[in-house]
CSV table of C-alpha atoms in Angstrom, one decimal:
chain,number,residue,atom,x,y,z
L,1,MET,CA,-0.3,-87.5,174.4
L,2,ARG,CA,0.4,-89.4,177.5
L,3,ARG,CA,3.9,-89.9,177.1
L,4,ILE,CA,4.6,-86.3,176.4
L,5,ALA,CA,2.5,-85.4,179.5
L,6,LEU,CA,4.6,-87.9,181.5
L,7,ALA,CA,7.8,-86.2,180.1
L,8,ALA,CA,6.7,-82.8,181.0
L,9,ALA,CA,5.6,-83.7,184.7
L,10,LEU,CA,9.1,-85.5,185.2
L,11,VAL,CA,10.9,-82.3,183.7
L,12,LEU,CA,9.2,-80.1,186.3
L,13,ALA,CA,9.7,-82.4,189.2
L,14,LEU,CA,13.4,-82.7,188.6
L,15,VAL,CA,13.3,-78.5,187.8
L,16,ALA,CA,11.3,-78.7,191.6
L,17,ALA,CA,13.6,-80.5,193.4
L,18,ARG,CA,16.6,-78.4,192.0
L,19,GLN,CA,15.2,-75.5,193.7
L,20,ARG,CA,14.4,-77.1,196.7
L,21,VAL,CA,18.2,-78.1,196.9
L,22,VAL,CA,19.7,-75.6,199.5
L,23,ARG,CA,23.5,-74.6,198.2
L,24,PRO,CA,25.8,-75.2,201.4
L,25,HIS,CA,26.9,-72.1,203.3
L,26,VAL,CA,30.2,-70.5,203.9
L,27,THR,CA,30.4,-70.1,207.7
L,28,PHE,CA,33.2,-68.6,209.9
L,29,ASN,CA,33.7,-71.6,211.9
L,30,ASN,CA,34.6,-73.8,209.0
L,31,GLU,CA,36.3,-71.7,206.1
L,32,ILE,CA,36.4,-68.0,207.2
L,33,VAL,CA,38.4,-68.3,210.1
L,34,ARG,CA,41.1,-70.3,208.3
L,35,ILE,CA,41.5,-68.1,206.1
L,36,PHE,CA,41.7,-65.6,208.5
L,37,GLN,CA,44.8,-67.5,210.5
L,38,ASP,CA,46.4,-68.1,207.1
L,39,HIS,CA,46.4,-64.3,206.4
L,40,CYS,CA,45.3,-61.9,208.8
L,41,GLN,CA,45.5,-62.9,212.2
L,42,THR,CA,49.2,-61.9,212.8
L,43,CYS,CA,48.0,-58.0,212.5
L,44,HIS,CA,44.2,-58.4,213.4
L,45,HIS,CA,44.8,-59.8,217.2
L,46,PRO,CA,44.4,-57.8,220.4
L,47,GLY,CA,47.3,-55.6,220.8
L,48,ASP,CA,48.6,-55.2,217.6
L,49,ILE,CA,48.4,-52.9,214.6
L,50,ALA,CA,44.9,-53.6,213.4
L,51,PRO,CA,42.1,-51.9,214.3
L,52,PHE,CA,39.8,-54.7,215.0
L,53,SER,CA,40.4,-58.5,215.9
L,54,LEU,CA,39.8,-61.1,213.5
L,55,MET,CA,40.5,-63.8,216.1
L,56,ASP,CA,36.4,-64.9,216.5
L,57,TYR,CA,33.1,-64.4,215.3
L,58,ALA,CA,32.8,-61.4,217.8
L,59,GLY,CA,35.2,-59.4,216.1
L,60,ALA,CA,34.6,-60.5,212.5
L,61,TYR,CA,30.5,-60.3,212.1
L,62,PRO,CA,30.3,-56.3,212.6
L,63,ASN,CA,32.9,-55.7,210.3
L,64,ARG,CA,32.1,-58.2,207.7
L,65,LEU,CA,31.4,-55.3,204.7
L,66,GLN,CA,34.4,-53.8,205.3
L,67,ILE,CA,36.3,-56.6,205.2
L,68,LYS,CA,34.4,-58.0,201.6
L,69,LEU,CA,35.2,-54.6,200.1
L,70,MET,CA,39.2,-54.4,201.5
L,71,THR,CA,39.9,-58.1,200.4
L,72,LYS,CA,37.8,-57.5,196.8
L,73,THR,CA,39.7,-54.6,196.0
L,74,ARG,CA,43.0,-56.4,197.4
L,75,GLN,CA,43.7,-53.5,199.7
L,76,MET,CA,43.7,-56.1,202.4
L,77,PRO,CA,45.7,-58.0,203.2
L,78,PRO,CA,48.6,-55.5,202.9
L,79,TRP,CA,51.3,-56.8,200.2
L,80,LYS,CA,53.1,-54.1,198.5
L,81,ALA,CA,55.8,-56.7,196.3
L,82,THR,CA,54.4,-57.4,192.9
L,83,ALA,CA,54.0,-61.1,192.4
L,84,SER,CA,56.0,-61.0,189.1
L,85,CYS,CA,59.1,-60.2,191.2
L,86,GLY,CA,61.0,-62.2,194.0
L,87,ASP,CA,59.7,-65.3,195.5
L,88,PHE,CA,58.7,-64.1,199.2
L,89,ALA,CA,58.1,-66.3,202.1
L,90,ASP,CA,55.1,-65.9,203.8
L,91,ALA,CA,53.2,-63.8,201.4
L,92,ARG,CA,50.2,-61.5,202.4
L,93,VAL,CA,48.0,-62.6,199.4
L,94,LEU,CA,44.6,-63.8,199.5
L,95,SER,CA,44.1,-66.1,196.0
L,96,GLN,CA,40.7,-65.7,193.9
L,97,GLU,CA,39.2,-68.7,195.6
L,98,GLU,CA,39.7,-67.1,199.3
L,99,ILE,CA,38.1,-64.1,198.3
L,100,ASP,CA,35.4,-65.0,196.8
L,101,THR,CA,35.0,-67.4,199.4
L,102,ILE,CA,34.5,-64.0,202.1
L,103,GLY,CA,32.5,-62.7,199.6
L,104,LYS,CA,30.1,-65.3,199.7
L,105,TRP,CA,30.3,-65.8,203.1
L,106,VAL,CA,29.3,-62.0,203.7
L,107,ASP,CA,26.2,-62.1,200.6
L,108,ASP,CA,25.1,-65.2,202.4
L,109,GLY,CA,24.3,-63.6,205.7
L,110,ALA,CA,28.0,-64.0,207.5
L,111,PRO,CA,26.9,-67.2,209.5
L,112,GLU,CA,28.9,-68.3,212.3
L,113,GLY,CA,28.5,-72.4,211.9
L,114,ASN,CA,29.0,-75.2,214.0
L,115,ALA,CA,31.6,-74.4,216.8
L,116,ALA,CA,32.4,-78.0,216.2
L,117,ASP,CA,34.0,-76.9,212.7
L,118,LEU,CA,36.4,-74.6,214.6
L,119,PRO,CA,40.7,-75.2,214.1
L,120,PRO,CA,42.6,-75.0,217.1
L,121,PRO,CA,43.2,-71.4,217.8
L,122,LEU,CA,46.8,-69.5,216.7
L,123,GLU,CA,48.2,-68.3,220.2
L,124,PHE,CA,49.6,-64.8,220.5
L,125,SER,CA,51.1,-64.6,223.8
L,126,GLY,CA,51.1,-60.9,225.2
L,127,GLY,CA,50.1,-59.5,221.6
L,128,TRP,CA,53.8,-60.5,220.1
L,129,ALA,CA,52.8,-61.6,216.4
L,130,LEU,CA,55.7,-64.5,216.9
L,131,GLY,CA,54.8,-65.6,220.1
L,132,GLU,CA,56.4,-64.4,223.6
L,133,PRO,CA,60.0,-63.1,222.7
L,134,ASP,CA,62.9,-64.3,224.6
L,135,LEU,CA,63.7,-61.4,225.8
L,136,VAL,CA,61.7,-57.9,226.1
L,137,LEU,CA,63.7,-54.5,226.6
L,138,SER,CA,62.2,-51.2,226.7
L,139,TYR,CA,63.4,-47.7,228.3
L,140,SER,CA,62.8,-47.5,232.2
L,141,GLU,CA,60.4,-44.3,232.2
L,142,PRO,CA,58.5,-43.1,229.2
L,143,TYR,CA,59.5,-40.1,227.1
L,144,THR,CA,57.3,-37.1,226.0
L,145,PRO,CA,58.8,-35.7,222.6
L,146,PRO,CA,58.3,-32.0,221.7
L,147,ALA,CA,54.7,-31.1,220.3
L,148,THR,CA,56.3,-29.8,216.9
L,149,GLY,CA,59.0,-30.8,214.9
L,150,ASP,CA,61.0,-34.6,214.1
L,151,MET,CA,62.9,-35.7,217.2
L,152,TYR,CA,65.4,-38.7,216.9
L,153,ARG,CA,65.9,-39.8,220.7
L,154,CYS,CA,68.2,-43.2,221.6
L,155,PHE,CA,67.3,-45.2,224.4
L,156,PRO,CA,70.6,-47.5,225.8
L,157,ILE,CA,69.2,-50.7,227.4
L,158,PRO,CA,71.5,-53.2,229.2
L,159,THR,CA,70.5,-56.4,228.0
L,160,SER,CA,72.3,-58.0,231.1
L,161,LEU,CA,73.5,-61.1,229.0
L,162,ILE,CA,76.4,-63.2,230.5
L,163,ALA,CA,76.9,-64.8,227.2
L,164,ASP,CA,76.6,-64.2,223.5
L,165,LYS,CA,73.3,-65.0,221.9
L,166,TYR,CA,72.1,-65.0,218.5
L,167,VAL,CA,69.0,-63.7,217.3
L,168,ALA,CA,66.5,-65.2,215.1
L,169,ALA,CA,64.0,-62.4,215.1
L,170,VAL,CA,63.0,-59.3,216.2
L,171,ASP,CA,59.4,-57.2,216.8
L,172,VAL,CA,58.8,-53.7,217.6
L,173,LYS,CA,56.3,-52.2,219.8
L,174,PRO,CA,55.9,-48.4,219.4
L,175,GLY,CA,54.3,-47.0,222.5
L,176,ASP,CA,52.5,-44.4,220.6
L,177,ALA,CA,52.3,-45.6,217.0
L,178,ALA,CA,50.6,-42.4,215.8
L,179,THR,CA,53.8,-40.4,216.7
L,180,VAL,CA,56.4,-43.0,216.2
L,181,HIS,CA,57.8,-42.8,212.5
L,182,HIS,CA,60.5,-45.8,212.8
L,183,VAL,CA,62.7,-47.4,215.1
L,184,ILE,CA,66.2,-48.9,214.6
L,185,ALA,CA,67.7,-51.0,216.9
L,186,TYR,CA,71.4,-50.3,217.3
L,187,LEU,CA,74.5,-52.5,218.7
L,188,ASP,CA,76.7,-50.8,221.5
L,189,THR,CA,79.5,-53.0,223.0
L,190,THR,CA,81.7,-50.6,224.6
L,191,GLY,CA,78.8,-48.5,226.8
L,192,ALA,CA,79.4,-45.4,224.5
L,193,SER,CA,75.5,-44.9,224.4
L,194,GLN,CA,75.5,-44.6,228.2
L,195,THR,CA,78.0,-41.6,228.3
L,196,LEU,CA,75.9,-40.0,226.0
L,197,ASP,CA,72.4,-40.9,227.8
L,198,GLU,CA,74.3,-39.7,231.4
L,199,ASN,CA,75.4,-36.3,229.5
L,200,ASP,CA,71.6,-35.5,227.9
L,201,PRO,CA,69.0,-34.9,230.8
L,202,GLY,CA,65.9,-36.9,230.6
L,203,PRO,CA,65.5,-40.4,229.2
L,204,GLY,CA,67.7,-41.3,226.1
L,205,TYR,CA,69.6,-38.8,224.4
L,206,THR,CA,69.3,-36.9,221.1
L,207,SER,CA,71.3,-37.6,218.0
L,208,PHE,CA,70.0,-37.4,214.3
L,209,GLY,CA,71.1,-39.6,211.4
L,210,GLY,CA,73.5,-42.4,213.3
L,211,PRO,CA,73.2,-43.6,217.2
L,212,GLY,CA,75.8,-40.8,218.3
L,213,PHE,CA,78.6,-43.0,218.7
L,214,SER,CA,81.3,-44.6,216.3
L,215,ILE,CA,80.5,-48.1,215.0
L,216,SER,CA,83.5,-50.5,213.8
L,217,ASP,CA,81.4,-52.7,211.8
L,218,PRO,CA,78.0,-51.1,210.4
L,219,ALA,CA,77.4,-54.4,208.8
L,220,SER,CA,76.6,-56.0,211.8
L,221,ALA,CA,75.6,-53.0,214.1
L,222,THR,CA,71.6,-53.6,214.2
L,223,LEU,CA,69.6,-55.9,215.1
L,224,GLY,CA,66.8,-54.6,212.6
L,225,GLY,CA,63.8,-52.1,213.0
L,226,TRP,CA,60.4,-51.1,212.9
L,227,ALA,CA,58.7,-48.7,210.2
L,228,PRO,CA,54.9,-48.3,210.0
L,229,GLY,CA,52.9,-51.5,208.6
L,230,ALA,CA,56.3,-53.7,209.5
L,231,ARG,CA,56.2,-57.2,210.6
L,232,PRO,CA,58.4,-59.3,212.0
L,233,THR,CA,59.7,-62.4,210.1
L,234,MET,CA,61.9,-65.2,211.3
L,235,LEU,CA,65.2,-65.7,209.9
L,236,PRO,CA,65.8,-69.2,208.4
L,237,ALA,CA,67.8,-72.0,210.5
L,238,GLY,CA,71.6,-71.4,210.3
L,239,VAL,CA,70.8,-68.0,209.6
L,240,ALA,CA,71.0,-65.3,212.6
L,241,MET,CA,72.4,-61.7,214.1
L,242,SER,CA,74.8,-61.3,216.7
L,243,LEU,CA,74.2,-60.3,220.4
L,244,PRO,CA,77.2,-59.7,222.5
L,245,ALA,CA,77.3,-60.5,226.3
L,246,ASN,CA,76.9,-57.3,228.1
L,247,SER,CA,76.3,-55.0,225.1
L,248,ARG,CA,73.6,-52.5,225.2
L,249,VAL,CA,70.3,-52.2,222.6
L,250,VAL,CA,70.0,-48.9,221.4
L,251,LEU,CA,66.8,-48.2,220.4
L,252,GLN,CA,66.7,-45.0,218.1
L,253,VAL,CA,63.2,-43.6,218.1
L,254,HIS,CA,62.2,-40.9,215.4
L,255,TYR,CA,59.3,-39.0,216.6
L,256,HIS,CA,57.2,-37.2,214.2
L,257,PRO,CA,54.3,-35.3,215.9
L,258,HIS,CA,51.5,-34.7,213.5
L,259,HIS,CA,48.0,-35.1,215.1
L,260,GLY,CA,48.0,-32.8,218.4
L,261,ALA,CA,50.3,-33.1,221.3
L,262,PRO,CA,52.2,-36.4,221.3
L,263,GLY,CA,51.6,-38.4,224.8
L,264,PRO,CA,54.4,-40.6,226.9
L,265,ASP,CA,56.0,-43.4,224.5
L,266,THR,CA,57.3,-46.3,226.0
L,267,THR,CA,58.5,-48.4,223.0
L,268,ARG,CA,59.6,-51.8,223.1
L,269,ILE,CA,61.9,-54.7,221.2
L,270,GLY,CA,61.2,-58.5,221.6
L,271,ILE,CA,64.0,-60.6,220.8
L,272,TYR,CA,63.5,-63.9,219.9
L,273,PHE,CA,66.6,-66.1,220.3
L,274,ALA,CA,67.8,-68.6,217.5
L,275,LYS,CA,67.4,-72.4,218.7
L,276,GLN,CA,71.0,-73.3,217.9
L,277,LYS,CA,74.5,-71.5,216.7
L,278,PRO,CA,74.1,-70.2,213.2
L,279,SER,CA,76.8,-71.2,210.3
L,280,LYS,CA,76.3,-67.5,209.0
L,281,LEU,CA,75.9,-64.1,210.2
L,282,LEU,CA,73.1,-61.8,208.4
L,283,ARG,CA,74.7,-58.7,207.5
L,284,ILE,CA,73.3,-55.7,206.2
L,285,LEU,CA,74.3,-54.2,202.6
L,286,PRO,CA,72.4,-50.6,202.0
L,287,LEU,CA,71.7,-49.4,198.4
L,288,ILE,CA,71.3,-45.9,199.2
L,289,ASN,CA,71.2,-42.4,197.2
L,290,THR,CA,71.5,-39.1,199.9
L,291,SER,CA,72.3,-36.5,197.1
L,292,PHE,CA,69.3,-36.0,195.1
L,293,THR,CA,66.7,-33.1,195.0
L,294,ILE,CA,63.4,-33.6,193.8
L,295,PRO,CA,61.9,-30.5,192.3
L,296,PRO,CA,58.5,-29.1,192.7
L,297,ASN,CA,55.4,-30.2,190.7
L,298,ASP,CA,57.6,-33.1,188.8
L,299,PRO,CA,55.0,-36.1,189.6
L,300,ASN,CA,57.6,-38.9,188.3
L,301,TYR,CA,61.2,-37.9,189.1
L,302,ARG,CA,63.5,-40.8,189.0
L,303,VAL,CA,66.7,-41.8,191.7
L,304,THR,CA,69.0,-44.6,191.7
L,305,ALA,CA,71.4,-46.1,193.6
L,306,SER,CA,73.7,-49.2,193.3
L,307,VAL,CA,76.8,-50.8,195.3
L,308,ILE,CA,79.1,-54.1,194.1
L,309,ILE,CA,79.5,-56.9,195.5
L,310,PRO,CA,83.2,-57.2,196.3
L,311,PRO,CA,85.8,-59.4,194.8
L,312,PHE,CA,86.0,-62.9,196.2
L,313,LEU,CA,83.3,-62.5,198.1
L,314,ASP,CA,80.4,-64.8,197.2
L,315,ALA,CA,77.3,-64.0,199.2
L,316,HIS,CA,73.2,-64.9,199.3
L,317,ALA,CA,70.3,-62.3,200.0
L,318,TRP,CA,68.0,-63.4,202.5
L,319,ILE,CA,65.9,-60.4,203.2
L,320,ILE,CA,65.1,-56.7,201.6
L,321,ALA,CA,63.6,-54.0,202.9
L,322,PRO,CA,62.9,-50.7,201.1
L,323,HIS,CA,62.2,-47.1,202.3
L,324,MET,CA,61.1,-43.9,201.3
L,325,HIS,CA,58.9,-41.3,202.8
L,326,LEU,CA,55.8,-39.7,201.3
L,327,LEU,CA,56.4,-38.7,198.0
L,328,GLY,CA,58.0,-41.9,196.9
L,329,ARG,CA,55.7,-44.1,194.5
L,330,LYS,CA,57.8,-47.2,192.8
L,331,MET,CA,60.5,-48.7,193.8
L,332,ARG,CA,62.6,-51.5,191.9
L,333,VAL,CA,65.9,-53.2,192.7
L,334,THR,CA,67.7,-55.7,190.6
L,335,ALA,CA,70.8,-57.6,190.4
L,336,THR,CA,73.3,-58.1,187.1
L,337,LEU,CA,75.4,-60.9,188.0
L,338,PRO,CA,79.2,-60.7,186.1
L,339,ASN,CA,77.7,-63.2,183.5
L,340,GLY,CA,75.4,-60.7,182.6
L,341,GLN,CA,72.2,-62.8,183.8
L,342,THR,CA,69.9,-60.2,185.7
L,343,LYS,CA,67.5,-60.8,188.6
L,344,CYS,CA,64.9,-59.1,190.1
L,345,LEU,CA,64.8,-58.5,193.6
L,346,ILE,CA,61.9,-56.7,194.6
L,347,ASN,CA,59.3,-54.4,192.9
L,348,ILE,CA,56.5,-52.1,194.4
L,349,ASP,CA,54.7,-50.3,192.0
L,350,ASP,CA,52.1,-48.3,194.7
L,351,TRP,CA,54.8,-47.6,197.4
L,352,ASP,CA,52.7,-46.7,200.7
L,353,PHE,CA,54.2,-45.1,203.8
L,354,ASN,CA,52.1,-46.8,205.9
L,355,TRP,CA,52.9,-50.3,204.7
L,356,GLN,CA,56.7,-50.8,204.9
L,357,GLY,CA,58.1,-54.1,205.4
L,358,MET,CA,61.1,-56.4,205.2
L,359,TYR,CA,60.5,-59.2,202.6
L,360,ARG,CA,62.1,-62.3,203.4
L,361,TYR,CA,62.9,-64.5,200.5
L,362,GLU,CA,61.6,-68.3,200.1
L,363,ASN,CA,65.1,-69.2,199.1
L,364,ALA,CA,68.2,-67.4,199.5
L,365,VAL,CA,69.3,-65.5,196.3
L,366,ALA,CA,72.5,-65.8,194.9
L,367,LEU,CA,74.7,-63.1,194.6
L,368,PRO,CA,78.1,-63.7,193.2
L,369,ALA,CA,81.2,-62.0,193.8
L,370,LEU,CA,81.2,-58.4,191.4
L,371,THR,CA,77.7,-58.5,191.0
L,372,ARG,CA,75.7,-54.8,190.8
L,373,VAL,CA,72.9,-54.4,192.7
L,374,SER,CA,70.7,-51.3,191.6
L,375,LEU,CA,68.2,-49.4,193.0
L,376,GLU,CA,65.3,-47.3,190.7
L,377,ALA,CA,63.2,-45.2,192.3
L,378,PHE,CA,60.6,-42.9,191.6
L,379,TYR,CA,58.9,-39.9,193.2
L,380,ASP,CA,56.0,-37.9,192.7
L,381,ASN,CA,56.2,-34.1,193.9
L,382,SER,CA,53.1,-32.8,192.5
L,383,SER,CA,50.3,-31.2,194.0
L,384,ALA,CA,48.1,-34.1,192.9
L,385,ASN,CA,50.2,-36.5,195.2
L,386,PRO,CA,47.7,-36.6,198.2
L,387,ARG,CA,50.6,-37.4,200.6
L,388,ASN,CA,52.4,-34.5,199.6
L,389,PRO,CA,53.4,-32.8,202.6
L,390,ASN,CA,53.9,-29.4,201.3
L,391,THR,CA,51.2,-27.0,199.4
L,392,PRO,CA,52.4,-25.9,197.1
L,393,PRO,CA,55.0,-28.3,196.5
L,394,ARG,CA,58.6,-27.5,197.1
L,395,ALA,CA,61.8,-29.2,196.4
L,396,VAL,CA,62.7,-31.9,198.7
L,397,SER,CA,66.3,-33.6,199.0
L,398,TRP,CA,67.3,-36.3,201.4
L,399,GLY,CA,66.9,-35.5,205.1
L,400,GLU,CA,66.3,-37.1,208.2
L,401,GLU,CA,62.4,-35.2,209.0
L,402,THR,CA,59.4,-37.3,207.6
L,403,THR,CA,58.4,-33.9,205.2
L,404,ASP,CA,62.3,-34.8,203.9
L,405,GLU,CA,62.9,-37.8,201.5
L,406,MET,CA,64.9,-41.0,201.4
L,407,CYS,CA,66.1,-43.5,199.0
L,408,ILE,CA,67.0,-47.1,200.3
L,409,ALA,CA,66.9,-50.2,200.2
L,410,PHE,CA,68.6,-52.5,203.1
L,411,LEU,CA,69.6,-56.3,201.9
L,412,GLY,CA,70.1,-58.6,204.7
L,413,VAL,CA,73.0,-60.8,203.5
L,414,THR,CA,75.2,-64.1,204.5
L,415,ILE,CA,78.7,-64.3,203.2
L,416,ASP,CA,79.3,-67.9,201.6
L,417,ILE,CA,82.6,-68.7,202.8
L,418,GLU,CA,81.7,-68.1,206.9
L,419,ASN,CA,80.8,-70.7,208.7
L,420,LEU,CA,80.5,-70.3,212.4
L,421,ASN,CA,80.3,-74.3,212.9
């Protein structure tokens, strides 16, 4: 009996000791801030698109419940490309372990922790996600668009460069993000845009569609652009875009007032120069369909487009940027190689107009000559689509206004035989 009593006492003692063990708390300063640095702070810092900062505990703590909900449901960080298609660099995707760590932190009361555990802070000079640009351009005076209707306004801005430059990245900051639908940065090497500006009263000039002047090489005519949710990305070493001396950057800003009277807008573009001369230039290859009409009340209307890589011109794809408007629901882009092999380039099965982007591949995708690149997109023009701008639904075709539709995927490619060095 004594042995049984001693064994029972030992078991009770072990249970009590186990209950006294305090599990280690997850703290902001130790675990959470590192997750935010890896996945969140490029948007969640002062001056950028996120509604609050996650740079420090003071910004994170009041929003802890929302952070837990949005990460648990994988609504944040925003990343629309499915994991099964395309190997992309800098994917904003939390692992299940990171999601669970954030949840545990919130459930434990979101403790701050020891300041000695903090890692070195990330720097976002001037609010720019990639740090301070080498060149910042903007129009000289603010522009206030009309209160109704869509406006495409082009603003020619001299670069004042005395030598050719190569561009590794651009970042666009709309002055009135609630009104700016998208921005395209065209290049003008002839001064034609300045003449158009002088002949149109007020800052800039109006030009729907293109920039209003002829472009000799459409594949190299832009530095990229911006759409809601887009984040800047740095091209890999050896690949860049060309910015000739004495050229003008023409910011074409699409204004779409939908929240009352728009205010004055001064959109800026930050340009990051390549650190060394690249061996290849990035060129833009569009997959585009402009001849479709989506019938009313069709919840799953299919639109396709394709392009063939020219003969004797092997290429590599570095980036891809899909674009649709409010009725868009899905888009998939694939490449069919001459030998019949297929490669999935991107698949978005939950399109959101507010979270568009340019996706850069971790490793460039080979597109041999005669490869067919194909796009398949689906649109929901039913009353069940909460984003449908028309009540009741109406037939919608390609057009420049936000309430029209588009079907494009921009591919950023290099030509294998090119070697600038």
